[in-house]
mmCIF file of C-alpha atoms in Angstrom:
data_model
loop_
_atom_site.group_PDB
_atom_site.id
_atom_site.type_symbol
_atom_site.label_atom_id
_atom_site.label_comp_id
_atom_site.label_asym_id
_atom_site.label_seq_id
_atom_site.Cartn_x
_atom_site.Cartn_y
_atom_site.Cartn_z
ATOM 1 C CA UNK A 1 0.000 0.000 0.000
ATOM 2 C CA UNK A 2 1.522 3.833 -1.014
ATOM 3 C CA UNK A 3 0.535 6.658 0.713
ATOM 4 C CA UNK A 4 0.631 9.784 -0.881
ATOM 5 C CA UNK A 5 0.467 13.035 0.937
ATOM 6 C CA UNK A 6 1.383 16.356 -1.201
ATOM 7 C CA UNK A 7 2.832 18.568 1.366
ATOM 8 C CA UNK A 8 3.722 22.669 0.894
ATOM 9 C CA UNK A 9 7.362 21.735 1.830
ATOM 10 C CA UNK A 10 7.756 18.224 0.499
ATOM 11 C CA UNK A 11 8.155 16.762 3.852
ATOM 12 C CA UNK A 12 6.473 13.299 2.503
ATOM 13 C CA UNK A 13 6.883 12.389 -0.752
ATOM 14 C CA UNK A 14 5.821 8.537 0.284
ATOM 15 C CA UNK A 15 4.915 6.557 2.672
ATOM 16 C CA UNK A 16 4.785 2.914 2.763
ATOM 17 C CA UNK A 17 3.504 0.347 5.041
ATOM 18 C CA UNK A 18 5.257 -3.433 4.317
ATOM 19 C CA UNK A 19 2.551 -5.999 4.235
ATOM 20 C CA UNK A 20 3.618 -9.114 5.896
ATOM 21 C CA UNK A 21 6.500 -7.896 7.534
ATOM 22 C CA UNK A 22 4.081 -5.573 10.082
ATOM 23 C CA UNK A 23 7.130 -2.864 10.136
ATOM 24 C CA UNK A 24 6.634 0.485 8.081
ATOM 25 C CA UNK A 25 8.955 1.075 5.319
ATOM 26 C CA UNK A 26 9.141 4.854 5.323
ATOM 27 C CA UNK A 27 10.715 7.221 2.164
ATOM 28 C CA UNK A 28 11.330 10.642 3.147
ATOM 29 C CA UNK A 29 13.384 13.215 1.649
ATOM 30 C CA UNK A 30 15.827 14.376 4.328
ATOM 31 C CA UNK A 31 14.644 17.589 6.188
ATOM 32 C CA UNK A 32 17.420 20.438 6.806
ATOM 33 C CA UNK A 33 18.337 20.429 10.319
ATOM 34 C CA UNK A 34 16.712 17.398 11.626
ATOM 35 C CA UNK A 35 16.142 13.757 10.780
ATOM 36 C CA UNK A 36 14.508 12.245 7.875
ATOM 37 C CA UNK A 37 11.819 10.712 9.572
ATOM 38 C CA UNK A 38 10.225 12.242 13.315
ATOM 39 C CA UNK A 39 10.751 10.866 16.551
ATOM 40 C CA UNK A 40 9.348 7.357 16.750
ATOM 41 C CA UNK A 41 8.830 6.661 13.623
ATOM 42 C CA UNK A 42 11.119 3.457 13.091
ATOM 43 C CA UNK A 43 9.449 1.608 16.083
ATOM 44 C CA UNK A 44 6.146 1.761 14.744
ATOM 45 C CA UNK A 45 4.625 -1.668 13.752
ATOM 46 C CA UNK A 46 2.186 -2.276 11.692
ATOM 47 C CA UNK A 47 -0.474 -5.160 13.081
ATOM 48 C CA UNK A 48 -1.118 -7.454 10.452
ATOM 49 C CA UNK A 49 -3.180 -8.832 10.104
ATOM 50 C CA UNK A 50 -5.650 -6.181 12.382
ATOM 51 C CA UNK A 51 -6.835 -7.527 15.334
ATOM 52 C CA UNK A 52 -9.629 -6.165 18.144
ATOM 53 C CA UNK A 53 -8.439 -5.891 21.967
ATOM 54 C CA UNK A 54 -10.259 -8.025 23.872
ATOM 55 C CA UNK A 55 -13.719 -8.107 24.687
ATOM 56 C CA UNK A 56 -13.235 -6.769 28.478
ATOM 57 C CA UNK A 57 -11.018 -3.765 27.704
ATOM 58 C CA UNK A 58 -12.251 -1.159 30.250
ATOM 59 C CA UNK A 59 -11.138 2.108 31.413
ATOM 60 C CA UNK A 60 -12.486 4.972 33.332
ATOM 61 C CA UNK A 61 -13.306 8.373 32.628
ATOM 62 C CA UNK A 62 -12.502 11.500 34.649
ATOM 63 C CA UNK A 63 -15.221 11.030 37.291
ATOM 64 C CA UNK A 64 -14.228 7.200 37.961
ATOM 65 C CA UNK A 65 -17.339 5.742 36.087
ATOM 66 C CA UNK A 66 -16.415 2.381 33.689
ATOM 67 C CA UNK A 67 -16.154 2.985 30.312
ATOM 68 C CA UNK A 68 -15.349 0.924 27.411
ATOM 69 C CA UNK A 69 -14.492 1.764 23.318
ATOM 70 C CA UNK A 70 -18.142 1.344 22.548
ATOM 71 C CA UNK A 71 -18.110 5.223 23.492
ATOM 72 C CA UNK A 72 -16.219 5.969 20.198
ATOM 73 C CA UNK A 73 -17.895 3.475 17.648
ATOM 74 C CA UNK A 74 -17.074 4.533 14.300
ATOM 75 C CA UNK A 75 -14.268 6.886 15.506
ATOM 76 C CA UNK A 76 -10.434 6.114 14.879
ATOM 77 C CA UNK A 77 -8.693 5.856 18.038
ATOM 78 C CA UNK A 78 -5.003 6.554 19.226
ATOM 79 C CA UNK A 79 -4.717 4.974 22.814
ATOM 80 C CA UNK A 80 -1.967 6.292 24.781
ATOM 81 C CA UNK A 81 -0.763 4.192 27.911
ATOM 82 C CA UNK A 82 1.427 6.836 29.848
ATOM 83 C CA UNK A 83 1.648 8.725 33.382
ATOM 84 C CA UNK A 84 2.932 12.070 35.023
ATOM 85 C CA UNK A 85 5.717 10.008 36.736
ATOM 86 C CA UNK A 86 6.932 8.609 33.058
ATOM 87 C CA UNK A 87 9.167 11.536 31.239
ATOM 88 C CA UNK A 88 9.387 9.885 27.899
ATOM 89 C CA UNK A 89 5.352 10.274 28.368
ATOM 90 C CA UNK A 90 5.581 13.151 29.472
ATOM 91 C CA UNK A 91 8.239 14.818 26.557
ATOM 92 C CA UNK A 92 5.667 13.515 24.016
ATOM 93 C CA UNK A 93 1.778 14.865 25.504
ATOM 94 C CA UNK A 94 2.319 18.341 23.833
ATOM 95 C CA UNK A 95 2.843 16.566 20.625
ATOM 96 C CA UNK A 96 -0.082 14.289 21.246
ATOM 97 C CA UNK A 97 -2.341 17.402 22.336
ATOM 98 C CA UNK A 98 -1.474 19.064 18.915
ATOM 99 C CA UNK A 99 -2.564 15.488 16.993
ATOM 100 C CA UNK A 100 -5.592 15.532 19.224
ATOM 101 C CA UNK A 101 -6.057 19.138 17.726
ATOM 102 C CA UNK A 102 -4.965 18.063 14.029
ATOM 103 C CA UNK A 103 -7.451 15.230 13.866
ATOM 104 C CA UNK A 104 -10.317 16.449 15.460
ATOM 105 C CA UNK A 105 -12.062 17.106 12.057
ATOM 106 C CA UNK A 106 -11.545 13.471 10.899
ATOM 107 C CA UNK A 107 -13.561 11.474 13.244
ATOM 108 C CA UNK A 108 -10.360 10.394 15.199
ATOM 109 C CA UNK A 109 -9.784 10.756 18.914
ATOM 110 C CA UNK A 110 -6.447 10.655 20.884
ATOM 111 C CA UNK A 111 -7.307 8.283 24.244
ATOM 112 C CA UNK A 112 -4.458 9.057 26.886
ATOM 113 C CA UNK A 113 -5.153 6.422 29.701
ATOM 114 C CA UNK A 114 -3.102 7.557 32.993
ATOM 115 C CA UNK A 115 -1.957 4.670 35.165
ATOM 116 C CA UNK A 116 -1.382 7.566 37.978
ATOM 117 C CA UNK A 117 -3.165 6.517 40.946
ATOM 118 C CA UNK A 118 -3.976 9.930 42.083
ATOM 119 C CA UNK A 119 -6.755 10.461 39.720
ATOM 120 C CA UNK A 120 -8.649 13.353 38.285
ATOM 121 C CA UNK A 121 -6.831 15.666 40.639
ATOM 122 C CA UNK A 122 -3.070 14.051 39.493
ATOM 123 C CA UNK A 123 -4.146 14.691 35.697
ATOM 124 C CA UNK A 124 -5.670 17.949 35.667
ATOM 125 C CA UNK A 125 -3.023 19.398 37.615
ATOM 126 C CA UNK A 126 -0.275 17.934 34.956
ATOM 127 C CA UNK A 127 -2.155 19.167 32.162
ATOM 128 C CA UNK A 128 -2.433 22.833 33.336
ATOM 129 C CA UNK A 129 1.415 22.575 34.255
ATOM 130 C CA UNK A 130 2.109 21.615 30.530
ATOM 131 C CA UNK A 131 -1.018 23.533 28.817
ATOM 132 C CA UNK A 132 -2.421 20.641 27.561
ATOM 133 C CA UNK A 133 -5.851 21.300 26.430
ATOM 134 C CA UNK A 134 -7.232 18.939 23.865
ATOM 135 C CA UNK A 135 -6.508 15.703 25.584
ATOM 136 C CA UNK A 136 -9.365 14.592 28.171
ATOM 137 C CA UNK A 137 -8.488 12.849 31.722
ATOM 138 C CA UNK A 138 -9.001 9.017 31.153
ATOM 139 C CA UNK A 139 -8.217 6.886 33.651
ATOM 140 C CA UNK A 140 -6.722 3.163 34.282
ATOM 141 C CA UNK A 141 -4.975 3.423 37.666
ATOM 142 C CA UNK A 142 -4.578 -0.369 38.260
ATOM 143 C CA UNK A 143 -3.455 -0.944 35.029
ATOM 144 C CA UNK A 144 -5.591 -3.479 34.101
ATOM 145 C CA UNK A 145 -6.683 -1.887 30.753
ATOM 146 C CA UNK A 146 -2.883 -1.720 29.853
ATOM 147 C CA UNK A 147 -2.542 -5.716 30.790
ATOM 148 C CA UNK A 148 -5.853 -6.275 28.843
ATOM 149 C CA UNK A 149 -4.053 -4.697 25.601
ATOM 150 C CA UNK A 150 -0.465 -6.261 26.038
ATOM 151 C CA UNK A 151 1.129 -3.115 26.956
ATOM 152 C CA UNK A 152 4.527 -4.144 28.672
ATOM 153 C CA UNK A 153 5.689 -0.034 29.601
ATOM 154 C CA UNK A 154 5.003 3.248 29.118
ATOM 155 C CA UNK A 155 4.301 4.926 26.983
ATOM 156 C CA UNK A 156 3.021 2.951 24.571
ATOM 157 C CA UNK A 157 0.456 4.029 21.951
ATOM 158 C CA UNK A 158 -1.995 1.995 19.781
ATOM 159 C CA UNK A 159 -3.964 2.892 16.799
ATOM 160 C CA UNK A 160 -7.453 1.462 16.371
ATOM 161 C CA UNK A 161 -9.349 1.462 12.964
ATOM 162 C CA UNK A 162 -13.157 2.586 12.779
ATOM 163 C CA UNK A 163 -14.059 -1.172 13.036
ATOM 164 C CA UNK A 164 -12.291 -0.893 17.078
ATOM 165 C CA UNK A 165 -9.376 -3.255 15.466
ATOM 166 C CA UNK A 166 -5.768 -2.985 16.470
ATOM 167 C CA UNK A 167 -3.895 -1.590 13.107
ATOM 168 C CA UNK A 168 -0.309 -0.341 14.930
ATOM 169 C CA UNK A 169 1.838 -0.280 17.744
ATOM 170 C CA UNK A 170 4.266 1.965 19.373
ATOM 171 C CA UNK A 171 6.503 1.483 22.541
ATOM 172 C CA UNK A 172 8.145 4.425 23.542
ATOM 173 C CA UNK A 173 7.695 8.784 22.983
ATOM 174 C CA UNK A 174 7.253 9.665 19.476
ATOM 175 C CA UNK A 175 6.658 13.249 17.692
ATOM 176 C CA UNK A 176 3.249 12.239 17.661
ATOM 177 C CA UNK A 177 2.490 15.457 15.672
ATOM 178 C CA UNK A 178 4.443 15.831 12.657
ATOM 179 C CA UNK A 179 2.938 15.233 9.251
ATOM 180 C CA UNK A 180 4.229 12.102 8.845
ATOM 181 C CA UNK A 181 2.091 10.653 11.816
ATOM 182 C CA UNK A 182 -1.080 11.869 10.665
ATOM 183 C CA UNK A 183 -0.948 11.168 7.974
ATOM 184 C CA UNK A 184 0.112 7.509 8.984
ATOM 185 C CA UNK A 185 -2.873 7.632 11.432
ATOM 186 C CA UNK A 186 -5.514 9.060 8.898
ATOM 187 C CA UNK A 187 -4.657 6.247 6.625
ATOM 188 C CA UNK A 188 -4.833 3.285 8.977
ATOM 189 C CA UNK A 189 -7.781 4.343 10.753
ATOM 190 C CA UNK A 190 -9.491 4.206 7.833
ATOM 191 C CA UNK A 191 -12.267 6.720 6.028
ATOM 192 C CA UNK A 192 -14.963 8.508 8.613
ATOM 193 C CA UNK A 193 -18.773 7.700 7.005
ATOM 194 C CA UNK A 194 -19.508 9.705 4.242
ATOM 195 C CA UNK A 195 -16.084 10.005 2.898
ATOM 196 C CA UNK A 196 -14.358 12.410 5.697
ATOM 197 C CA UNK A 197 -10.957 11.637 6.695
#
């Protein structure tokens, strides 16, 4: 599969996702003063073939009241496994604040679950420290959502196609919000209905 994303710069001329091999081949021109490709980029794997997380994947939301993905059916969603106490989680929740920004027009969500045991209070408090707006407080102090999904440290992010499937995987901080990552994203989570996206 190509990906092609015109850019003003020419940041991406191609992108291109390896079938079998579940890594992501990537072909970038290189960038004046930084790397070819952003932060993170060479850890992402592909999941092929897609897969959903299990049945009982739960989480809470900001008031301590269960919640599961059912609440974003349809939607793309980036899940984010982090916590204040992590700092490659925390060098990276600007960058996922601005993604949560870029995609909010294409039916895609950014889902930061905190394994902080302090709660709402722990979360809001971090966010105002590091102006982080976009992102809501989601909660999974006991870690059993991050168990549920395989997650073996933090931060780890995966993406989730409209059908609630498992498309990628990423251990460790990545520049969440350069335009190689969305576009990655938009492409893997798939079309919103009616063509958005």
């Amino acid at each position: 599969m190509l990906l092609r994303r015109p850019t003003r710069r020419g940041v991406i001329s191609a992108l291109a996702l390896a079938g079998g091999a579940g890594t992501l081949a990537v072909a970038l021109p290189a960038r004046q003063g930084r790397a070819a490709a952003p932060q993170g980029l060479e850890r992402l794997r592909v999941t092929d073939p897609p897969r959903p997380l299990p049945a009982d994947f739960a989480f809470t939301d900001a008031d301590g009241a269960p919640q599961t993905l059912a609440r974003f059916a349809g939607q793309g969603v980036l899940l984010n496994f982090w916590a204040t106490w992590c700092a490659p989680c925390v060098a990276e929740m600007p960058a996922l604040d601005r993604l949560a920004e870029a995609l909010a027009g294409d039916g895609i969500v950014v889902l930061a679950l905190s394994s902080d045991r302090g709660g709402r209070e722990q979360v809001e408090a971090f966010y105002r420290r590091l102006g982080i707006r976009r992102l809501g407080v989601w909660l999974d102090p006991r870690g059993a959502a991050a168990r549920k999904a395989g997650v073996r440290g933090l931060p780890t992010s995966i993406l989730l196609d409209r059908e609630g499937r498992e498309r990628a995987r990423l251990e460790g901080a990545a520049e969440w919000d350069s335009p190689e990552f969305v576009a990655i994203i938009r492409e893997l989570a798939g079309r919103a209905a009616g063509g958005a996206g």
